PDB file of C-alpha atoms and ligand atoms in Angstrom:
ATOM      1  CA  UNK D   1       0.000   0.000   0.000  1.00  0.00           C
ATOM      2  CA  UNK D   2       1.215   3.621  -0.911  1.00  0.00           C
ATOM      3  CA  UNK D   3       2.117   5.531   2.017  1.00  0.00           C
ATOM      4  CA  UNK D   4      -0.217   9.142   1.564  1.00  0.00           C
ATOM      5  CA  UNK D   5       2.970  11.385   2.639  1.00  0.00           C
ATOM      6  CA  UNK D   6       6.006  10.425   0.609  1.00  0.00           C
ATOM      7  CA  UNK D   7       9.431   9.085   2.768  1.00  0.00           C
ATOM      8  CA  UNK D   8       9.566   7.166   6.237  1.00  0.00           C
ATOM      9  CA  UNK D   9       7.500   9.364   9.009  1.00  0.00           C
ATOM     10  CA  UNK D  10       8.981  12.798   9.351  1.00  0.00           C
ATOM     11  CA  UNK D  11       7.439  13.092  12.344  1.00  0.00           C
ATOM     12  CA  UNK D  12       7.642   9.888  14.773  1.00  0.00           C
ATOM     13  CA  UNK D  13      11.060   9.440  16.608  1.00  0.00           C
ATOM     14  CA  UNK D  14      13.846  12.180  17.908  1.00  0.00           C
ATOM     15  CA  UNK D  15      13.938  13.294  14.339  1.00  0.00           C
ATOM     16  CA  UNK D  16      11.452  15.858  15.209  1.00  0.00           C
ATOM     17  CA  UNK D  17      12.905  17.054  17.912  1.00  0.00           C
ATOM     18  CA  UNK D  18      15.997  17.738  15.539  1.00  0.00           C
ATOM     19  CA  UNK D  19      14.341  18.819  12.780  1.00  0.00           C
ATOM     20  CA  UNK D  20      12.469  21.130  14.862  1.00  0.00           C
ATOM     21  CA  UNK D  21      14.694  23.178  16.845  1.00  0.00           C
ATOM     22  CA  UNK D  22      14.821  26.822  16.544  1.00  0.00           C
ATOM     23  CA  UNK D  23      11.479  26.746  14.329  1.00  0.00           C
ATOM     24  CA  UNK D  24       8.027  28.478  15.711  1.00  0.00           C
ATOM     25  CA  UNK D  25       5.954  26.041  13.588  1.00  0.00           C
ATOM     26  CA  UNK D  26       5.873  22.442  13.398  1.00  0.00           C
ATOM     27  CA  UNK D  27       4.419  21.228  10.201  1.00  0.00           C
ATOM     28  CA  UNK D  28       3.244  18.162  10.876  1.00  0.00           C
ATOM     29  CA  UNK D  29       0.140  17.441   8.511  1.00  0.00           C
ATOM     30  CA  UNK D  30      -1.779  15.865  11.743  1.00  0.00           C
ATOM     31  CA  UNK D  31      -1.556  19.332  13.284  1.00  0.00           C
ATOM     32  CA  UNK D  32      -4.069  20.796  10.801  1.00  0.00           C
ATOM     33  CA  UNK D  33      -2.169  23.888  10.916  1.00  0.00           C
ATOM     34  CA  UNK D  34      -2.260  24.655  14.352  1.00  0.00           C
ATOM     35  CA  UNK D  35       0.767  26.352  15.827  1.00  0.00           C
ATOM     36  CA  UNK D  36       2.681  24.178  18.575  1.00  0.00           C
ATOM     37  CA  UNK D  37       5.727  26.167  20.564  1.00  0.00           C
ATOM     38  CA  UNK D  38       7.751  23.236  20.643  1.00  0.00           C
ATOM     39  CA  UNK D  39       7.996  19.592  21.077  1.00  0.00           C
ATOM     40  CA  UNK D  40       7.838  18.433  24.855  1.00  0.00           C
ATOM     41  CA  UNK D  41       8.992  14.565  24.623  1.00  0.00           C
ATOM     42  CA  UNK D  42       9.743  12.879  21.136  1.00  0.00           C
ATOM     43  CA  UNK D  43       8.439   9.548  20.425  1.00  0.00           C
ATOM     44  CA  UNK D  44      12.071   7.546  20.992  1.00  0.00           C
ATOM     45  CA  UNK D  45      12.154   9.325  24.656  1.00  0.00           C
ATOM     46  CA  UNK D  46       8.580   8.137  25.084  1.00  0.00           C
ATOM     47  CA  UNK D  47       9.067   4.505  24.828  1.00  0.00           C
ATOM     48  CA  UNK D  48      12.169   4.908  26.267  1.00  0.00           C
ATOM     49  CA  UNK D  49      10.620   5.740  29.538  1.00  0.00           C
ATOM     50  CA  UNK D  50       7.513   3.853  29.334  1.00  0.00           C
ATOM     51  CA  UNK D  51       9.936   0.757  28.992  1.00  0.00           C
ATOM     52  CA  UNK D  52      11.426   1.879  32.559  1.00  0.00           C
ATOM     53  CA  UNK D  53       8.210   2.552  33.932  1.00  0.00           C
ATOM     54  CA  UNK D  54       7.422  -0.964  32.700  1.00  0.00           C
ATOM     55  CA  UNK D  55      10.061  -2.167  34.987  1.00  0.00           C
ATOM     56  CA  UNK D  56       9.523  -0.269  38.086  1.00  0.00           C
ATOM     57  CA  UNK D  57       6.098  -1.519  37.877  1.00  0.00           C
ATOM     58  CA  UNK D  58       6.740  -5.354  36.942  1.00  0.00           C
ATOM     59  CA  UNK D  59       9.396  -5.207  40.109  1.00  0.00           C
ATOM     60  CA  UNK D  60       6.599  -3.156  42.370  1.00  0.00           C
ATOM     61  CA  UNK D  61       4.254  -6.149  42.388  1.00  0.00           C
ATOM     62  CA  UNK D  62       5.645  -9.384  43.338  1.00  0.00           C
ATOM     63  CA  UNK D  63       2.052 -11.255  44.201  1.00  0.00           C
ATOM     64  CA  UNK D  64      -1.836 -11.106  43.827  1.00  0.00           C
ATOM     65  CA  UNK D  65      -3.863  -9.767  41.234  1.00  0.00           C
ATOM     66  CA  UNK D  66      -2.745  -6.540  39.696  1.00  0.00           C
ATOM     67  CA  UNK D  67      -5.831  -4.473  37.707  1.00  0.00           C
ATOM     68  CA  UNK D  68      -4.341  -2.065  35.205  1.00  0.00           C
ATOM     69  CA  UNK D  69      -7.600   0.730  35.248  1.00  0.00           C
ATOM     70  CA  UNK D  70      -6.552   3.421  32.409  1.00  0.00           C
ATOM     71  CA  UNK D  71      -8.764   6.719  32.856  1.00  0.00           C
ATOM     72  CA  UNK D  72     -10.086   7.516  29.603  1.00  0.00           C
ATOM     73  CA  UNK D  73      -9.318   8.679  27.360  1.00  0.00           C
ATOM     74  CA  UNK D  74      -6.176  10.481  27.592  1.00  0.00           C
ATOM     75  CA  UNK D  75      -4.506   7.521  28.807  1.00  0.00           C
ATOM     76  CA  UNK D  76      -5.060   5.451  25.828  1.00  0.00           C
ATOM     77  CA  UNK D  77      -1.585   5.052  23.838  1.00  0.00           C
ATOM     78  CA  UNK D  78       0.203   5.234  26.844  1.00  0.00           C
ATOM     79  CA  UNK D  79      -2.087   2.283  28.530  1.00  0.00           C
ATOM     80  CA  UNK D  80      -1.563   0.037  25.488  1.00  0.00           C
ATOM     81  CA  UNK D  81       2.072   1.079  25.596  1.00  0.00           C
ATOM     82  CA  UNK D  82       2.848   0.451  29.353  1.00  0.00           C
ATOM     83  CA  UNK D  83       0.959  -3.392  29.619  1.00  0.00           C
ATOM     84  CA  UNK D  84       3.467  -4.553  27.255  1.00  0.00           C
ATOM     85  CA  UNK D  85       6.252  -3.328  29.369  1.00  0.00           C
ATOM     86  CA  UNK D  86       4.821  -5.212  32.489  1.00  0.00           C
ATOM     87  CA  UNK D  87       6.425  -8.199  32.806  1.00  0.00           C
ATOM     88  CA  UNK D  88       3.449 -10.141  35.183  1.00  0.00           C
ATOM     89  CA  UNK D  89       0.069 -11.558  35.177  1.00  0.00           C
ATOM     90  CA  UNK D  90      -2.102  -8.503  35.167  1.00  0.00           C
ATOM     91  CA  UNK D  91      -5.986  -7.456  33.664  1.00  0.00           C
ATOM     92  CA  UNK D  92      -7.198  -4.471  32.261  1.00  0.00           C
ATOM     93  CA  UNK D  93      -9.964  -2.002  32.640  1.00  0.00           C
ATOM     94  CA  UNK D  94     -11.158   1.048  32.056  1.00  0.00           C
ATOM     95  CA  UNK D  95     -12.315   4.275  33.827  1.00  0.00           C
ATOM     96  CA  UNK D  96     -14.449   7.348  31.960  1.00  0.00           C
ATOM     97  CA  UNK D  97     -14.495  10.858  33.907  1.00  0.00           C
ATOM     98  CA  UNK D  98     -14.903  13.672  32.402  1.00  0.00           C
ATOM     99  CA  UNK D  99     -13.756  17.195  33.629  1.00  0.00           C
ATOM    100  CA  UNK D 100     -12.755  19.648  31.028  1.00  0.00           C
ATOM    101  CA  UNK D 101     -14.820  19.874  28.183  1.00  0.00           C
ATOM    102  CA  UNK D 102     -12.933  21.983  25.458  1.00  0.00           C
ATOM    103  CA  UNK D 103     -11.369  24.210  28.116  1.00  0.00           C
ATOM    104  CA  UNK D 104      -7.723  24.281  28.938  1.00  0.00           C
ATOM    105  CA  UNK D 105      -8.334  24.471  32.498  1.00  0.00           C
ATOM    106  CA  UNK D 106      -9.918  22.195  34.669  1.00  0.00           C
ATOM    107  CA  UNK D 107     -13.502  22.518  35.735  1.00  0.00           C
ATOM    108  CA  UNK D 108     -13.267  21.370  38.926  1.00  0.00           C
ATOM    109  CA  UNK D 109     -15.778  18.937  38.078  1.00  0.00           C
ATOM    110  CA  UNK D 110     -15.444  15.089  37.504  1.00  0.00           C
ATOM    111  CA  UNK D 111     -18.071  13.054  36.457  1.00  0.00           C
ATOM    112  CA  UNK D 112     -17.992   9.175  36.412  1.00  0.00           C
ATOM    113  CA  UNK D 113     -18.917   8.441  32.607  1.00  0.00           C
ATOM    114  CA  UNK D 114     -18.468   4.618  33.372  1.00  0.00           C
ATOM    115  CA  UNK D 115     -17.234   2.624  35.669  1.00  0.00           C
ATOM    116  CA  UNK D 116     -15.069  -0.427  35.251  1.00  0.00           C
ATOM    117  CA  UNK D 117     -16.665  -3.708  35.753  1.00  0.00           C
ATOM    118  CA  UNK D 118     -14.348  -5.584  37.382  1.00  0.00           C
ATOM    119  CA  UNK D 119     -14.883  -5.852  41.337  1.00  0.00           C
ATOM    120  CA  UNK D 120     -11.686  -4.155  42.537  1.00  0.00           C
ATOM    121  CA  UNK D 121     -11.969  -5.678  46.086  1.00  0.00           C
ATOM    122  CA  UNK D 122      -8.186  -7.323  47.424  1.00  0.00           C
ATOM    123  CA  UNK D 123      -6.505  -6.580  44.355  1.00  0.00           C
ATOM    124  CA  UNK D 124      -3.411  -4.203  43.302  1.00  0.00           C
ATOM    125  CA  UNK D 125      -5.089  -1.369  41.185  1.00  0.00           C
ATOM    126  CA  UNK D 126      -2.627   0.396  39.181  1.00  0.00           C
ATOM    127  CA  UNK D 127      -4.821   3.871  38.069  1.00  0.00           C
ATOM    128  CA  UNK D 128      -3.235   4.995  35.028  1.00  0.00           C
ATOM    129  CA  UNK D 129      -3.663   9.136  34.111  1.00  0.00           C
ATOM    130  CA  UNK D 130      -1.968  10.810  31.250  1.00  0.00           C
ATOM    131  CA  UNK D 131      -1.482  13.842  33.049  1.00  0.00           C
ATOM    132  CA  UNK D 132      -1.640  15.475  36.912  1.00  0.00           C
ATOM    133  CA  UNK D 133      -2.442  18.780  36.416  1.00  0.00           C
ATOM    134  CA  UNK D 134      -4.739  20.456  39.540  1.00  0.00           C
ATOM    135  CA  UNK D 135      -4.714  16.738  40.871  1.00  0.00           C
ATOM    136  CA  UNK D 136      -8.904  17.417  40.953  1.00  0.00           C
ATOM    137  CA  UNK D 137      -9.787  14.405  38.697  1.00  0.00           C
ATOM    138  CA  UNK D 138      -7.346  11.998  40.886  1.00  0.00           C
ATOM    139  CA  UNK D 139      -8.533  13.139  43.834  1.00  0.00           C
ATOM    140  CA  UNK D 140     -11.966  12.648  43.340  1.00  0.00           C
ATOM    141  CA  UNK D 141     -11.460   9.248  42.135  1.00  0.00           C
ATOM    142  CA  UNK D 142      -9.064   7.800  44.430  1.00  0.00           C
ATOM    143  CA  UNK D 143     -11.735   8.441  46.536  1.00  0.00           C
ATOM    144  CA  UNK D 144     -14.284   6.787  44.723  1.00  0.00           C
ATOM    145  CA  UNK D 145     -11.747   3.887  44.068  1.00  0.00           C
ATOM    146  CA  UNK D 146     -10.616   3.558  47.876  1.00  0.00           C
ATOM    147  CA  UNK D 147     -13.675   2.905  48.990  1.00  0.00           C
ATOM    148  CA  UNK D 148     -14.041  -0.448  47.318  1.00  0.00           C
ATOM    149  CA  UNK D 149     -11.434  -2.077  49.656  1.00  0.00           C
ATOM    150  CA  UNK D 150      -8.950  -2.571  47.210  1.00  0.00           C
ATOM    151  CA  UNK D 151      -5.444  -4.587  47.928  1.00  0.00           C
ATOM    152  CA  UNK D 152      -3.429  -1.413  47.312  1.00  0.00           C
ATOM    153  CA  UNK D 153      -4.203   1.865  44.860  1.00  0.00           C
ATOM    154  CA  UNK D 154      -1.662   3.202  43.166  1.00  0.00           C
ATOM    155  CA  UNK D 155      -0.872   6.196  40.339  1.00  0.00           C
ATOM    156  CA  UNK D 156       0.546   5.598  37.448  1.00  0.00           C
ATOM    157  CA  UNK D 157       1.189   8.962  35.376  1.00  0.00           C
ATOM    158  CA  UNK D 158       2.762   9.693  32.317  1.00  0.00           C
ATOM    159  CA  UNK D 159       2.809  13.700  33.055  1.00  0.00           C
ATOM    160  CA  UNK D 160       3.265  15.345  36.260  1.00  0.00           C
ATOM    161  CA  UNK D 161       2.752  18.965  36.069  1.00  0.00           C
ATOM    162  CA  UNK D 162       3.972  19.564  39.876  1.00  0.00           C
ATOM    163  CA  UNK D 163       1.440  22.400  40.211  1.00  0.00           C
ATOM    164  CA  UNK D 164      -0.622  20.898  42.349  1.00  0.00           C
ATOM    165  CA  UNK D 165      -0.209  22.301  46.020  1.00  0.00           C
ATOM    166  CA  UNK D 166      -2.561  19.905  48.359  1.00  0.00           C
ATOM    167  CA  UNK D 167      -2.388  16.468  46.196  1.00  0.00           C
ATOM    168  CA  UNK D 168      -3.677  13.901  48.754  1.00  0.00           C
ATOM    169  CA  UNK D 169      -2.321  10.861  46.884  1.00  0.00           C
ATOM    170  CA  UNK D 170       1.131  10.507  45.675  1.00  0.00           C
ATOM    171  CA  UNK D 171       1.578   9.489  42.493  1.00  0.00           C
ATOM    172  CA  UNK D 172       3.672   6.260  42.786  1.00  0.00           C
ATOM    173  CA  UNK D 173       4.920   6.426  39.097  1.00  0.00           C
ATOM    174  CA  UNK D 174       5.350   9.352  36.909  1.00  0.00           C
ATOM    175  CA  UNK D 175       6.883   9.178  33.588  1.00  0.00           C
ATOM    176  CA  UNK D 176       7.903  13.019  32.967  1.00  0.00           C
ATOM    177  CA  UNK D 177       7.946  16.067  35.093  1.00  0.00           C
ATOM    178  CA  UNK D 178       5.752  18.386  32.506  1.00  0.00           C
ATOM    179  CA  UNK D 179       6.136  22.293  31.983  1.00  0.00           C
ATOM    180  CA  UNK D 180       3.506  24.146  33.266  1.00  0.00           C
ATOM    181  CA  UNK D 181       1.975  24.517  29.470  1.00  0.00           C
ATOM    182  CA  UNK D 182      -0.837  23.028  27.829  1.00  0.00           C
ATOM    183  CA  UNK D 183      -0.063  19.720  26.510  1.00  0.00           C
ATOM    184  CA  UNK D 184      -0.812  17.546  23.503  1.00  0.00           C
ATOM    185  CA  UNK D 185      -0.239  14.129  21.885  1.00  0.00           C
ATOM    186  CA  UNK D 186       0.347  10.870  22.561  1.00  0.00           C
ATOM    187  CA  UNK D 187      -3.229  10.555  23.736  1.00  0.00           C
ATOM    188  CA  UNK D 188      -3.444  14.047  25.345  1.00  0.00           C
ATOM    189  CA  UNK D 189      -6.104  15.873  23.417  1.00  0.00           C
ATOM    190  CA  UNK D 190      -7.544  19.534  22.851  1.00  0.00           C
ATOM    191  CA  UNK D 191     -11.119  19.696  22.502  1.00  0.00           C
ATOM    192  CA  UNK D 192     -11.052  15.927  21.392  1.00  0.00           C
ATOM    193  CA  UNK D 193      -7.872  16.991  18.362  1.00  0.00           C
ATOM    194  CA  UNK D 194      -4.639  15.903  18.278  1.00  0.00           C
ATOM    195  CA  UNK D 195      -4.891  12.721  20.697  1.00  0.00           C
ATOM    196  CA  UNK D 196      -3.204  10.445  17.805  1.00  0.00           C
ATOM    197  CA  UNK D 197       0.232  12.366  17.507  1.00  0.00           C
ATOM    198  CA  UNK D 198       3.533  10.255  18.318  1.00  0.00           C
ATOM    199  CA  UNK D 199       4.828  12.458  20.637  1.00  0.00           C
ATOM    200  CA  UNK D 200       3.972  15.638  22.949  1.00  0.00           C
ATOM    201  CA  UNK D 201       3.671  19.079  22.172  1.00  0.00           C
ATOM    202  CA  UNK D 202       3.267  22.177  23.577  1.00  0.00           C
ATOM    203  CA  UNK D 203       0.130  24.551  21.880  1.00  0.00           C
ATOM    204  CA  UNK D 204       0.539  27.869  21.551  1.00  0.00           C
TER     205      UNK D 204
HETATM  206  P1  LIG Z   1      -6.479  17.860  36.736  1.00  0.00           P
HETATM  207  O1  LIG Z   1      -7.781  17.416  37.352  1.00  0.00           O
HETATM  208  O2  LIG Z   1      -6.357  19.361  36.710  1.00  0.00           O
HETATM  209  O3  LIG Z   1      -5.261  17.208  37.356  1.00  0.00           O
HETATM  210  O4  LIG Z   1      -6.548  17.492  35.202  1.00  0.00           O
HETATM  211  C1  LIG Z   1      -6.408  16.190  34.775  1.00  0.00           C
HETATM  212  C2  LIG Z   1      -6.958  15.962  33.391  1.00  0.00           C
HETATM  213  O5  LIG Z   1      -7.057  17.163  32.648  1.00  0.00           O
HETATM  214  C3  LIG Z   1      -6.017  15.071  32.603  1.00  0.00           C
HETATM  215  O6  LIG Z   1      -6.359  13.720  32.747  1.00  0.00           O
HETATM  216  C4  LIG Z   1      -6.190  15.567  31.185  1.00  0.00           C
HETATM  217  O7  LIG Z   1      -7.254  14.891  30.550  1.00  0.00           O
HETATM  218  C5  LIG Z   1      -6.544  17.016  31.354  1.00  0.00           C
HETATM  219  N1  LIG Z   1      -5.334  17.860  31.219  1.00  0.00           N
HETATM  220  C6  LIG Z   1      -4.644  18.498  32.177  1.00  0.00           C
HETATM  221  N2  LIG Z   1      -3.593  19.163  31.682  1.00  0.00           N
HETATM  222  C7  LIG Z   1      -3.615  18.921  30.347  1.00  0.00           C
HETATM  223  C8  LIG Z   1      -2.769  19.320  29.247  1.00  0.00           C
HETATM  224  O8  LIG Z   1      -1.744  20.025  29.380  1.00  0.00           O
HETATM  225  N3  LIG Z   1      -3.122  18.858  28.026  1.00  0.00           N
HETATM  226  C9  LIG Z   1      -4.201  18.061  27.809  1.00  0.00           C
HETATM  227  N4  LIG Z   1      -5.011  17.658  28.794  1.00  0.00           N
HETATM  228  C10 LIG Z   1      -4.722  18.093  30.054  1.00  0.00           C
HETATM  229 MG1  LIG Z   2      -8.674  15.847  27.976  1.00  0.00          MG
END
């Protein structure tokens, strides 16, 4: 099958990182012409890290039943990514809050869209987040999650903003300390755009 944009992908790998530096405007076709300031983390230091984090996590849980529960839907790529780095038994499920809408800032708001179906009761539950930014949407559901007498509950984040002042819960694993800027690929969306990039940039 023809590939629709010419050579090997310009834009997946350190290559943009590279190819990028000093410009204003990434030109990335999956952009659709909106203006990023730079790229955060390229693709190669993504699953660089996410193969470390697979570690940490595969050495963090030597027994019982470990439930991977990836809040959708930011955490998406980097849930699909992260299982296969986890060298254990372990199942999967899913979490659906919603909080911002098309703003950049939180709401302050989380609603539970659904709920995962799997009793959570004396098992490990690894919550996976794409990013802690206010620590509002963790909060909230740690304390929904806590509640249903689980083994142990613990974070698993691939972006840690650091803004947070009174986060409750630590977060056990974090991939990247982010800049305080609004974030994007890799899963991390704006209004719903720009989930399905390779790697994470910064909007302007
Ligand atoms: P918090 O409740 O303020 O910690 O926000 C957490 C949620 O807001 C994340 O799971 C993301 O869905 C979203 N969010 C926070 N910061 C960013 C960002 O920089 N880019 C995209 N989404 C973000
Ligand atoms: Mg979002």
């Amino acid at each position: 099958m023809r590939r629709p944009s010419g050579p090997a992908d310009r834009w997946s790998g350190i290559s943009v990182n590279v190819s990028m530096a000093g410009s204003r405007t990434v030109e990335d076709p999956r952009l659709d012409g909106r203006p990023v300031k730079r790229i955060a983390f390229g693709s190669d230091q993504i699953s660089t890290r996410v193969r470390e984090l697979g570690c940490a996590i595969t050495d963090a849980y030597p027994v019982g039943d470990l439930l991977v529960l990836g809040l959708l839907k930011g955490s998406f790529i980097f849930l699909s990514d992260l299982v296969r780095e986890i060298r254990r038994p372990l199942q999967v499920d899913f979490l659906v809050a919603s909080s911002y809408g098309d703003a950049m800032e939180s709401s302050g708001t989380v609603r539970l869209v659904y709920d995962p179906e799997t009793t959570l009761e004396g098992k490990h539950i690894l919550l996976v987040e794409d990013i802690v930014d206010s620590g509002r949407t963790l909060s909230r559901l740690l304390d929904l999650l806590s509640e249903r007498s689980p083994r142990s509950l613990e974070v698993c984040a691939l972006l840690h903003k650091h803004v947070a002042e009174h986060l409750r819960y630590p977060t056990k694993f974090v991939g990247f300390d982010a800049p305080n800027e609004f974030l994007v690929g890799y899963g991390l969306d704006h209004a719903e755009n720009f989930r399905h990039l390779p790697y994470i940039a910064s909007l302007q």
